[in-house]
Amino acid sequence: MEIQNDSPVNPKQVTSAQERGNPADVAQSGDFNNSNSKKKKAPDTEGGTAKGTILSIKLAPATDLWTTLKNGSVKLRMEETCCGGVSPLTVTQMFQKTVDLCGDHVAIGFKQEKQWKTLTFAQYYAECRKAAKSFLKLGLERFHGVGILGFNSPEWLIANVGAIMAGGLAVGIYATNSPEACKYVALHCEANILVVENANQLKKILEVQNQLPHLKAIIQYKFALEVRQPNIYMWKAFMKIGEKIPESKLDEIIDSQVANQCCTLIYTSGTTGVPKAVMLSQDNLTWTANTAGKMVDIKPAAREKVVSFLPMSHIAAQMMDIWIPMKFGAATYFAEPDALKGSLVNTLREVRPTAFLGVPRVWEKIEEKMKETSAGSSALKRKIAIWAKDIGLKAGYNNMYGNTHVPCGFALANSLVFKKVRVLLGLDHCTKYFTGAAPITKDTLEFFLSLRIPIFELYGMSESTGPHTVSQKDFFRMTSCGKTMDGCKTKIDKPDELGSGEICFWGRNIFMGYLNMGEQTREAIDKAGWLHSGDLGKFDEDDFLYITGRIKELIITAGGENIAPVPIEDSVKSKLPIISNAMLIGDKRKFLSMLLTLKCYMDDETGAPLDALAPTSVVFCHKNECPATFVSEVLRKHDPAFYKAIQDGIDAVNSKATSNAQKIQKWVILEKDFSIIGGELGPTMKLRRGVVLKMYKDIIESFYVD
């Protein structure tokens, strides 16, 4: 049961610590942060629990808002009103409550021999308990890691939740990690157990297992074992190992857990140094799932459905695929491992989710595919689509500002185009379309808005347990990442004359600290308890937040001018539809230059970029007197008309520059597109600028040779 205040409260936006007082004072108010069980009379809650039920609240002793110890505890940032006052819950308490309410509802859907199979919440919960007991039998110690290495699957979820139930730390490891990167994570979290997907992932661990002193067992959850060792188990055998562990022993461990201690680690990508382990408490997960789910209008009785395909090691995927569904009784269906290589739409058509989260590159890929299909249709169909999209865009903007008026012809456009597009995409039942984890262009947002698919931006970071600002159908603006979540606060630190400054967070979604990294934690959380995001942003008059840049990505030219690269890069991609990726160069340089890649086909198996140009690229080439169909041909032939077209696009971007220092002086087309497998993109397809700078150092230096 949780304490819930249902009175509507709008989150207060503040621009300085003085305007809101010291948030640390708020954290110290109330009676939750103590070492003893408290008996508190609870008001009505949405969970169906009887009015006046006595609630026992246990928290570990804590004097500070952060810690770097794996068994440490923190003071919860309790607020006296709104969602900030909801009673703390552990993961298992939240899970048990949902099982009580929705035990027979579908919790997990997965393909087995090309047929969809499902688990109810009651079955899911029972499987997690089995996994927890087996972890205990294998020797999992309190606050030691259970690393999970592989693509999203029921086993991934069960291992993750089972590890938490058993008192360990659930630790996702990116499936694209090298053996050395896997070793770093396993050593750092002192992993007792590693759960791997298949022989390829097992091979990585076997290469480094002798350097992992805490490792006791390895579990493979797909396909047959190719290596036999006493400490390696297949999933089915693993799930039986703990059968003789008494349920009472597991219950004792579960009952000993408290909401203000760590239960999961999210490792950063390590693009600016070694990966940091973001420590998330049980309260971080349960409170954020509850608050974010309500903010984006997830309804418990609606039997919502989501499709899981983004890397589960990332907090955005965990929140969308594990914790929010667990809180609200929603079903998570698993896509095929090649989802990002083309099969995702097939899964969407079969599942027909009610909510869908895609990182910007996923939305861009869908957009590109739709444009390719449209280019091959008849002239009449293209004209109808253009007419309908114009109506759809006007209607979308009307709706954005609360105007329910629809333009003339909307009903016909909806019948001829909008409904059919959503059916083709498998989004005809979807009412919530989200994006996050990286910037998305206005062009892509307007493309989908014109088709009556409004994409709602979310903003946050691993250190804020995922979302901190959210958008939804009742409040969204083009290119804004929404409004601050209820129970949280946002501060713009040291704003400039335009109101732009560093975005700082406050709320119960703020992480506990970086495991064993005191200096880095102090850099992230200031003395007053604010989390510094490293992002630059500003609020408009309606409290919508806009991201204007990232401090670490800011280019400071030799002349001292600060330049945010993303808006310029987005403008180039908008002007030149052939460009897949654009990266601005110029830090400490006399002028700006840019690396460009062309849109091309990707290998379905590996995701590696191929030499063959994508249809949109071929069309662009032919329009500009270049007969090429391969990237290598474009570079070899160097057709003047083609290169002039690229320069014209660059010139168009430069014409909008606020100063000469912000103009692109030189550019080059690279031999291949950026990719995850190539290392230029992270697991969520976010540009890894540091990696690209190293990879193309010689080309970059050639720009600046006198």
Short mmCIF file of N, CA, C and O in Angstrom, two decimals, residues 258-324:
data_model
loop_
_atom_site.label_atom_id
_atom_site.label_comp_id
_atom_site.label_asym_id
_atom_site.label_seq_id
_atom_site.Cartn_x
_atom_site.Cartn_y
_atom_site.Cartn_z
N VAL A 258 15.05 -2.63 1.98
CA VAL A 258 14.47 -1.32 2.26
C VAL A 258 14.56 -0.46 1.00
O VAL A 258 15.38 -0.69 0.12
N ALA A 259 13.70 0.55 0.95
CA ALA A 259 13.55 1.34 -0.27
C ALA A 259 14.69 2.29 -0.55
O ALA A 259 14.88 2.71 -1.69
N ASN A 260 15.47 2.64 0.46
CA ASN A 260 16.53 3.64 0.26
C ASN A 260 17.91 3.03 0.13
O ASN A 260 18.92 3.68 0.39
N GLN A 261 17.97 1.77 -0.32
CA GLN A 261 19.24 1.13 -0.64
C GLN A 261 19.25 0.68 -2.10
O GLN A 261 18.21 0.54 -2.75
N CYS A 262 20.46 0.41 -2.59
CA CYS A 262 20.65 0.12 -4.01
C CYS A 262 20.13 -1.26 -4.39
O CYS A 262 20.26 -2.22 -3.62
N CYS A 263 19.55 -1.36 -5.59
CA CYS A 263 19.14 -2.68 -6.09
C CYS A 263 19.54 -2.90 -7.55
O CYS A 263 19.46 -4.01 -8.04
N THR A 264 19.96 -1.84 -8.23
CA THR A 264 20.38 -2.02 -9.62
C THR A 264 21.45 -1.01 -9.99
O THR A 264 21.53 0.08 -9.40
N LEU A 265 22.29 -1.39 -10.95
CA LEU A 265 23.34 -0.52 -11.46
C LEU A 265 23.13 -0.32 -12.95
O LEU A 265 22.90 -1.27 -13.69
N ILE A 266 23.21 0.93 -13.38
CA ILE A 266 23.17 1.26 -14.80
C ILE A 266 24.53 1.82 -15.18
O ILE A 266 24.93 2.87 -14.66
N TYR A 267 25.23 1.14 -16.05
CA TYR A 267 26.57 1.60 -16.44
C TYR A 267 26.49 2.57 -17.60
O TYR A 267 25.82 2.31 -18.60
N THR A 268 27.17 3.71 -17.44
CA THR A 268 27.24 4.68 -18.53
C THR A 268 28.10 4.11 -19.64
O THR A 268 28.85 3.14 -19.44
N SER A 269 28.03 4.72 -20.82
CA SER A 269 28.74 4.17 -21.98
C SER A 269 30.24 4.37 -21.92
O SER A 269 31.00 3.75 -22.66
N GLY A 270 30.71 5.28 -21.04
CA GLY A 270 32.14 5.46 -20.89
C GLY A 270 32.82 6.20 -22.01
O GLY A 270 34.01 6.03 -22.25
N THR A 271 32.08 7.05 -22.73
CA THR A 271 32.67 7.78 -23.86
C THR A 271 33.61 8.88 -23.39
O THR A 271 34.43 9.35 -24.16
N THR A 272 33.47 9.32 -22.14
CA THR A 272 34.36 10.37 -21.63
C THR A 272 35.22 9.85 -20.49
O THR A 272 35.65 10.59 -19.62
N GLY A 273 35.53 8.57 -20.50
CA GLY A 273 36.33 7.94 -19.45
C GLY A 273 35.79 6.55 -19.18
O GLY A 273 34.98 6.03 -19.94
N VAL A 274 36.23 5.96 -18.06
CA VAL A 274 35.74 4.62 -17.75
C VAL A 274 34.25 4.70 -17.42
O VAL A 274 33.77 5.71 -16.91
N PRO A 275 33.50 3.64 -17.70
CA PRO A 275 32.07 3.66 -17.38
C PRO A 275 31.83 3.88 -15.89
O PRO A 275 32.57 3.38 -15.04
N LYS A 276 30.80 4.63 -15.58
CA LYS A 276 30.41 4.86 -14.20
C LYS A 276 29.16 4.03 -13.91
O LYS A 276 28.28 3.92 -14.76
N ALA A 277 29.10 3.48 -12.70
CA ALA A 277 27.95 2.68 -12.30
C ALA A 277 26.96 3.56 -11.55
O ALA A 277 27.21 3.98 -10.41
N VAL A 278 25.84 3.86 -12.19
CA VAL A 278 24.78 4.67 -11.58
C VAL A 278 24.00 3.78 -10.62
O VAL A 278 23.37 2.81 -11.03
N MET A 279 24.06 4.12 -9.34
CA MET A 279 23.36 3.33 -8.33
C MET A 279 21.93 3.82 -8.20
O MET A 279 21.69 4.98 -7.89
N LEU A 280 20.98 2.93 -8.44
CA LEU A 280 19.56 3.26 -8.30
C LEU A 280 18.96 2.48 -7.15
O LEU A 280 19.16 1.26 -7.03
N SER A 281 18.23 3.18 -6.31
CA SER A 281 17.60 2.54 -5.15
C SER A 281 16.27 1.91 -5.55
O SER A 281 15.73 2.17 -6.63
N GLN A 282 15.74 1.12 -4.65
CA GLN A 282 14.41 0.55 -4.88
C GLN A 282 13.38 1.67 -5.02
O GLN A 282 12.49 1.61 -5.88
N ASP A 283 13.50 2.71 -4.21
CA ASP A 283 12.57 3.83 -4.30
C ASP A 283 12.74 4.58 -5.61
O ASP A 283 11.75 5.03 -6.19
N ASN A 284 13.98 4.73 -6.09
CA ASN A 284 14.18 5.35 -7.40
C ASN A 284 13.32 4.67 -8.45
O ASN A 284 12.63 5.32 -9.24
N LEU A 285 13.36 3.35 -8.48
CA LEU A 285 12.65 2.59 -9.51
C LEU A 285 11.14 2.64 -9.31
O LEU A 285 10.39 2.92 -10.25
N THR A 286 10.69 2.35 -8.09
CA THR A 286 9.24 2.25 -7.87
C THR A 286 8.56 3.61 -7.91
O THR A 286 7.47 3.75 -8.47
N TRP A 287 9.21 4.63 -7.33
CA TRP A 287 8.61 5.96 -7.34
C TRP A 287 8.56 6.53 -8.75
O TRP A 287 7.55 7.10 -9.18
N THR A 288 9.65 6.39 -9.50
CA THR A 288 9.70 6.94 -10.86
C THR A 288 8.71 6.22 -11.77
O THR A 288 8.04 6.85 -12.59
N ALA A 289 8.61 4.90 -11.63
CA ALA A 289 7.64 4.14 -12.45
C ALA A 289 6.23 4.64 -12.19
O ALA A 289 5.44 4.85 -13.13
N ASN A 290 5.89 4.83 -10.93
CA ASN A 290 4.55 5.29 -10.57
C ASN A 290 4.28 6.70 -11.09
O ASN A 290 3.26 6.96 -11.74
N THR A 291 5.23 7.60 -10.85
CA THR A 291 5.02 9.00 -11.22
C THR A 291 5.04 9.20 -12.73
O THR A 291 4.17 9.87 -13.30
N ALA A 292 6.04 8.62 -13.39
CA ALA A 292 6.16 8.78 -14.85
C ALA A 292 4.97 8.14 -15.55
O ALA A 292 4.42 8.70 -16.51
N GLY A 293 4.56 6.96 -15.08
CA GLY A 293 3.43 6.28 -15.70
C GLY A 293 2.16 7.11 -15.64
O GLY A 293 1.42 7.21 -16.61
N LYS A 294 1.92 7.72 -14.48
CA LYS A 294 0.73 8.57 -14.34
C LYS A 294 0.85 9.81 -15.21
O LYS A 294 -0.13 10.24 -15.83
N MET A 295 2.05 10.39 -15.25
CA MET A 295 2.24 11.62 -16.02
C MET A 295 1.97 11.41 -17.51
O MET A 295 1.46 12.29 -18.20
N VAL A 296 2.34 10.23 -18.03
CA VAL A 296 2.14 9.98 -19.47
C VAL A 296 0.85 9.22 -19.74
O VAL A 296 0.63 8.70 -20.83
N ASP A 297 0.00 9.13 -18.70
CA ASP A 297 -1.36 8.62 -18.86
C ASP A 297 -1.42 7.12 -19.11
O ASP A 297 -2.26 6.64 -19.88
N ILE A 298 -0.52 6.35 -18.49
CA ILE A 298 -0.64 4.89 -18.50
C ILE A 298 -1.77 4.52 -17.55
O ILE A 298 -1.80 4.95 -16.40
N LYS A 299 -2.72 3.73 -18.03
CA LYS A 299 -3.91 3.42 -17.24
C LYS A 299 -3.90 1.95 -16.80
O LYS A 299 -3.81 1.05 -17.63
N PRO A 300 -4.02 1.71 -15.49
CA PRO A 300 -3.96 0.34 -14.97
C PRO A 300 -5.01 -0.59 -15.57
O PRO A 300 -4.75 -1.76 -15.80
N ALA A 301 -6.21 -0.08 -15.81
CA ALA A 301 -7.30 -0.93 -16.28
C ALA A 301 -7.32 -1.12 -17.79
O ALA A 301 -8.11 -1.89 -18.33
N ALA A 302 -6.41 -0.43 -18.49
CA ALA A 302 -6.46 -0.43 -19.96
C ALA A 302 -5.71 -1.59 -20.60
O ALA A 302 -5.77 -1.78 -21.80
N ARG A 303 -4.98 -2.36 -19.78
CA ARG A 303 -4.15 -3.46 -20.30
C ARG A 303 -3.25 -2.96 -21.44
O ARG A 303 -3.29 -3.46 -22.57
N GLU A 304 -2.47 -1.97 -21.10
CA GLU A 304 -1.55 -1.38 -22.07
C GLU A 304 -0.53 -2.41 -22.54
O GLU A 304 -0.22 -3.38 -21.82
N LYS A 305 0.02 -2.19 -23.74
CA LYS A 305 1.01 -3.10 -24.31
C LYS A 305 2.19 -2.29 -24.85
O LYS A 305 2.00 -1.25 -25.47
N VAL A 306 3.40 -2.79 -24.60
CA VAL A 306 4.60 -2.17 -25.15
C VAL A 306 5.43 -3.24 -25.85
O VAL A 306 5.30 -4.44 -25.56
N VAL A 307 6.29 -2.80 -26.76
CA VAL A 307 7.21 -3.71 -27.45
C VAL A 307 8.63 -3.40 -26.99
O VAL A 307 9.08 -2.25 -27.06
N SER A 308 9.32 -4.41 -26.51
CA SER A 308 10.67 -4.25 -25.98
C SER A 308 11.70 -4.57 -27.06
O SER A 308 11.74 -5.68 -27.58
N PHE A 309 12.54 -3.56 -27.38
CA PHE A 309 13.58 -3.79 -28.39
C PHE A 309 14.82 -2.95 -28.17
O PHE A 309 15.90 -3.28 -28.65
N LEU A 310 14.71 -1.85 -27.42
CA LEU A 310 15.88 -1.03 -27.11
C LEU A 310 16.73 -1.74 -26.07
O LEU A 310 16.21 -2.53 -25.27
N PRO A 311 18.05 -1.48 -26.04
CA PRO A 311 18.94 -2.21 -25.11
C PRO A 311 18.46 -2.10 -23.67
O PRO A 311 18.31 -1.01 -23.13
N MET A 312 18.23 -3.25 -23.06
CA MET A 312 17.68 -3.28 -21.71
C MET A 312 18.68 -2.78 -20.67
O MET A 312 18.31 -2.49 -19.53
N SER A 313 19.95 -2.68 -21.04
CA SER A 313 20.94 -2.14 -20.12
C SER A 313 20.78 -0.64 -19.94
O SER A 313 21.38 -0.06 -19.05
N HIS A 314 19.98 -0.01 -20.80
CA HIS A 314 19.74 1.43 -20.74
C HIS A 314 18.51 1.69 -19.88
O HIS A 314 17.52 0.97 -19.96
N ILE A 315 18.56 2.73 -19.06
CA ILE A 315 17.47 2.98 -18.11
C ILE A 315 16.15 3.29 -18.82
O ILE A 315 15.08 2.94 -18.32
N ALA A 316 16.21 3.92 -20.00
CA ALA A 316 14.96 4.24 -20.71
C ALA A 316 14.19 2.97 -21.04
O ALA A 316 12.97 2.89 -20.86
N ALA A 317 14.91 1.95 -21.53
CA ALA A 317 14.26 0.68 -21.86
C ALA A 317 13.77 -0.02 -20.60
O ALA A 317 12.69 -0.60 -20.58
N GLN A 318 14.57 0.01 -19.54
CA GLN A 318 14.13 -0.64 -18.30
C GLN A 318 12.85 0.01 -17.77
O GLN A 318 11.92 -0.68 -17.34
N MET A 319 12.81 1.33 -17.77
CA MET A 319 11.62 2.01 -17.24
C MET A 319 10.40 1.69 -18.10
O MET A 319 9.31 1.44 -17.57
N MET A 320 10.59 1.70 -19.43
CA MET A 320 9.46 1.48 -20.34
C MET A 320 9.04 0.01 -20.40
O MET A 320 7.84 -0.29 -20.54
N ASP A 321 9.99 -0.90 -20.28
CA ASP A 321 9.71 -2.32 -20.52
C ASP A 321 9.56 -3.15 -19.25
O ASP A 321 8.96 -4.23 -19.29
N ILE A 322 10.13 -2.68 -18.14
CA ILE A 322 10.07 -3.46 -16.90
C ILE A 322 9.24 -2.77 -15.83
O ILE A 322 8.21 -3.28 -15.38
N TRP A 323 9.67 -1.57 -15.42
CA TRP A 323 9.15 -1.00 -14.18
C TRP A 323 7.77 -0.36 -14.34
O TRP A 323 6.90 -0.57 -13.48
N ILE A 324 7.55 0.41 -15.38
CA ILE A 324 6.21 0.98 -15.58
C ILE A 324 5.18 -0.12 -15.84
O ILE A 324 4.11 -0.12 -15.23
#
